[in-house]
Every structure is written in C-alpha cells, then in structure tokens.
XYZ file of C-alpha atoms in Angstrom:
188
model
C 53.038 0.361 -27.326
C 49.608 -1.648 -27.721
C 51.069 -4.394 -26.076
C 52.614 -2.692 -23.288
C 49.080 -0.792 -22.733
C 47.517 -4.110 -23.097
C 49.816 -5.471 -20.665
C 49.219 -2.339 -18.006
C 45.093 -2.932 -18.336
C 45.292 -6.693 -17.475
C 47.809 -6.106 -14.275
C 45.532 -2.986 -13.671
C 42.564 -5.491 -13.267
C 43.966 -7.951 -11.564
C 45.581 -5.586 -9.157
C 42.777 -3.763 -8.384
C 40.727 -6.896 -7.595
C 43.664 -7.561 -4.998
C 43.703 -4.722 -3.401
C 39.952 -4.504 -2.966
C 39.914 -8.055 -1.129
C 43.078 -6.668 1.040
C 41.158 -3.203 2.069
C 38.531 -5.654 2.702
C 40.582 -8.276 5.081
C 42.373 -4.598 6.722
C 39.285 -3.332 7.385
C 37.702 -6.551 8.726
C 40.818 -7.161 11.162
C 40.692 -3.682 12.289
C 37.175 -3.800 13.665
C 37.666 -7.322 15.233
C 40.233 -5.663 16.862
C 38.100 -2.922 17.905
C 35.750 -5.180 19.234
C 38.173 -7.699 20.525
C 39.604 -4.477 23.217
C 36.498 -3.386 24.061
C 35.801 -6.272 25.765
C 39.680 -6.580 27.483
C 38.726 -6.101 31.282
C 35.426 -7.353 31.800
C 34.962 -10.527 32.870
C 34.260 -13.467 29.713
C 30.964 -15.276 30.528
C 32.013 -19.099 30.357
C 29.641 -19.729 27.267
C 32.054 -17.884 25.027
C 33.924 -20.304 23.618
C 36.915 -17.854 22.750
C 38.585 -14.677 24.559
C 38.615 -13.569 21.239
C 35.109 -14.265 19.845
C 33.870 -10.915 18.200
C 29.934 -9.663 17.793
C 27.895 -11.270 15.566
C 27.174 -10.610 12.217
C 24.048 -8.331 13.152
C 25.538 -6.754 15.541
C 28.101 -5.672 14.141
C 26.542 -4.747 10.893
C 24.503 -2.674 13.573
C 28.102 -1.098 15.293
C 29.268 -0.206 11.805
C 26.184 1.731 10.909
C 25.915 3.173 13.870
C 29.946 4.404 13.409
C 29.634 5.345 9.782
C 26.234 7.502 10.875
C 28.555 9.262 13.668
C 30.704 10.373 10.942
C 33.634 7.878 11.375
C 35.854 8.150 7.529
C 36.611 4.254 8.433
C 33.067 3.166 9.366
C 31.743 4.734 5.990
C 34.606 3.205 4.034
C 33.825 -0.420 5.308
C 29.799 0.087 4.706
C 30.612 1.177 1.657
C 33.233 -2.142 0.594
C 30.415 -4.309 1.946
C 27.775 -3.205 0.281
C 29.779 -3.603 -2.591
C 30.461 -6.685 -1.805
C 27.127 -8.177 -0.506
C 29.096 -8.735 2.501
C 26.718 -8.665 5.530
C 23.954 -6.913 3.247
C 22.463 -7.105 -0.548
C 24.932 -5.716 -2.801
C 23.943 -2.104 -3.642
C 26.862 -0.353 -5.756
C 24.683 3.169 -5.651
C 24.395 2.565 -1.491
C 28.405 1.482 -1.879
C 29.064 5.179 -3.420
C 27.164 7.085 -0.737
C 29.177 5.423 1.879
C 32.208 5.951 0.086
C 31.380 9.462 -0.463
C 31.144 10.554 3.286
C 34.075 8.850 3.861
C 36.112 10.810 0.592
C 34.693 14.042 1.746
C 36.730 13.593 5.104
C 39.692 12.678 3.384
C 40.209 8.615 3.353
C 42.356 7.850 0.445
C 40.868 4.477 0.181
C 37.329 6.119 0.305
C 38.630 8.496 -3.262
C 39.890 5.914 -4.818
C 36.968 3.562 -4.596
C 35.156 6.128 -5.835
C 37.641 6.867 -8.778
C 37.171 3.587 -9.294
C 33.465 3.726 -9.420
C 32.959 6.598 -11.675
C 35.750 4.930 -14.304
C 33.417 1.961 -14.465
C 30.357 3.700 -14.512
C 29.605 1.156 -11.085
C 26.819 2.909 -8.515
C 27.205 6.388 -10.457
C 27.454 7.276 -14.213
C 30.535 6.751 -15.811
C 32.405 9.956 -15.543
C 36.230 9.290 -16.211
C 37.222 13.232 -15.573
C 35.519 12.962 -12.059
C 37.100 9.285 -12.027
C 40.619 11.006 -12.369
C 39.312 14.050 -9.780
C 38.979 11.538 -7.142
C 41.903 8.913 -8.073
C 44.238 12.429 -7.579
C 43.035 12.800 -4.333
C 44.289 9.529 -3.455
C 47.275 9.582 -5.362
C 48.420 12.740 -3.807
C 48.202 11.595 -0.564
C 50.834 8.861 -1.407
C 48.347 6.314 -2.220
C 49.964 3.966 -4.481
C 47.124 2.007 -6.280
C 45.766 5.800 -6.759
C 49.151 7.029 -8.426
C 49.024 4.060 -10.694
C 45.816 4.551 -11.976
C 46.369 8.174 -12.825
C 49.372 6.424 -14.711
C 47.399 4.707 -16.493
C 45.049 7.248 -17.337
C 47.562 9.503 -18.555
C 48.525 6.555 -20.303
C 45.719 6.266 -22.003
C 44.376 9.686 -22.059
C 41.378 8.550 -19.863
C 39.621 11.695 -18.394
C 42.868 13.172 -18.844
C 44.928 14.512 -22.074
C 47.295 11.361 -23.104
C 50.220 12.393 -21.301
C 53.381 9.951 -21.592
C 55.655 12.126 -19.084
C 52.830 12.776 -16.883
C 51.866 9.049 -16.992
C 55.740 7.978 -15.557
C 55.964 10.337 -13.343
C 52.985 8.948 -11.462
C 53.656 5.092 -12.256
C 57.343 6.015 -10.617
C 55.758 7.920 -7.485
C 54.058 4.122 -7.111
C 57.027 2.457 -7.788
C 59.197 3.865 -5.210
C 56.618 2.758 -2.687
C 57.183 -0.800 -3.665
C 53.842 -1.278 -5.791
C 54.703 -4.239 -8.473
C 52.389 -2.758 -11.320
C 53.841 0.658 -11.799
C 57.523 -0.945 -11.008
C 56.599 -2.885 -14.277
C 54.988 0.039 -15.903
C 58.222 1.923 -16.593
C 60.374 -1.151 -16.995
C-alpha cells in the first residue's frame, strides 16, 4: 500500500506540473485568439509582418488586467497562472491567489483547483489542507478531472479529509472514466 501511495504522489506531481503548463498554453491560445478576431475586418497596416501578429507583451498584460478588473472568471484565472508563473510579471504566489480567488468565486473549475492546489502546498496562502479539499470539491464536482483525482488522493491519504479508501475510488474512477491516465492507474 506504501508503494502504491508512493506511486500515486509521484504521478500526482508530475501530473499536476502538466496540467498547469497546458491551462497555461489553453489560456494563452485563447486570448491570441481573442485578439487575433478582433482585428478580422479592419484593414492590416503593411508593417505587420503577420495577419496573425497579436498585441504585445504590455499590451496585453494591460487587456488582461483590464478583463480580469471587469470581472471576467477567465481574465482572473490567466493573471492569476502568470503571476504564478512570472510570466509577463514578477512572480507573486499571494497576487496568484487573489486572482484565482475572483475567478473561484464565479465558478471556474480551473480557478478552485489552483487554489486547492495552493492551500495543499501552503503556496500564496497558509497551508490549509481542509480548505485545500473545500476548493479541489468544487472542481471535482463540476467534472473536473485533475480535481476528482486529487480528492482521490486525499481520501487516500486522509489529507484534510478522514482516510477514506471507498471514498478515495470512487473519485479516482469519476477521473478515470473521463480518460485521465493517473486515476485510470490509481485503481488498477
């Protein structure tokens, strides 16, 4: 059983560093995107050197604040993952959390499960695993797999939770069924 929970913390780390850099890239694309069809229609001044060439880095640090400030859930969540990051600006985990925060509040599963994240590791708040699981639920109950895997493996584990073996399958097999490799593993 040591192994196996051995096993499930290693995956769990190395998972969760992947899906933080694919949020990231999602989030990224999406707002190039943005930007990219807000300038479809108007004529492209021949010093751009691509139909596709997006705002620079200040402005759109500058378009993102702006969004998150207006109360936009996916605005908040990128400010938050860059600020985290350093990406754009100096990396602030406690500025990360606020961020992340506005954008829980209005529901972003991403957003709560950041934050789960966050308050496991003690990163930008104090470590808190009972609010950890609080906001990983959130997630997970909206069908977010990397959500429903970590409240596997805090049931697992009996992180901010009671040690709950049932509990901790049933969630690793709500992940599962969605195709995520981790939990699939988790219960064989």
């Amino acid at each position: 059983m040591k192994l196996l929970r051995s096993k499930i913390i290693c995956i769990t780390v190395a998972v969760l560093a992947a899906v933080f850099a694919q949020a990231q890239t999602n989030t990224i694309t999406s707002l190039a995107a943005k930007a990219e069809n807000s300038q479809n229609g108007s004529s492209v001044d021949s010093g751009v050197k691509s139909a596709n060439a997006t705002l620079s880095e200040k402005e759109s640090m500058t378009t993102l604040r702006k969004n998150a400030e207006g109360e936009n859930a996916d605005a908040q969540f990128e400010l938050g993952q860059r600020y985290m990051d350093g990406d754009g600006v100096a990396t602030n985990a406690v500025e990360a959390v606020k961020w992340w925060l506005k954008a829980a509040q209005q529901g972003h599963a991403a957003a709560q499960f950041k934050l789960g994240i966050c308050y496991a590791n003690g990163s930008g708040v104090e470590k808190d695993e009972t609010e950890a699981v609080e906001w990983c639920r959130k997630a997970a109950e909206q069908g977010f797999s990397d959500a429903q895997y970590m409240l596997g493996v805090c049931y697992g584990n009996g992180s901010g939770v009671k040690k709950d073996e049932a509990e901790a399958v049933e969630w690793y097999r709500k992940a599962a069924e969605q195709g995520y490799a981790p939990a699939q593993y988790a219960i064989g």
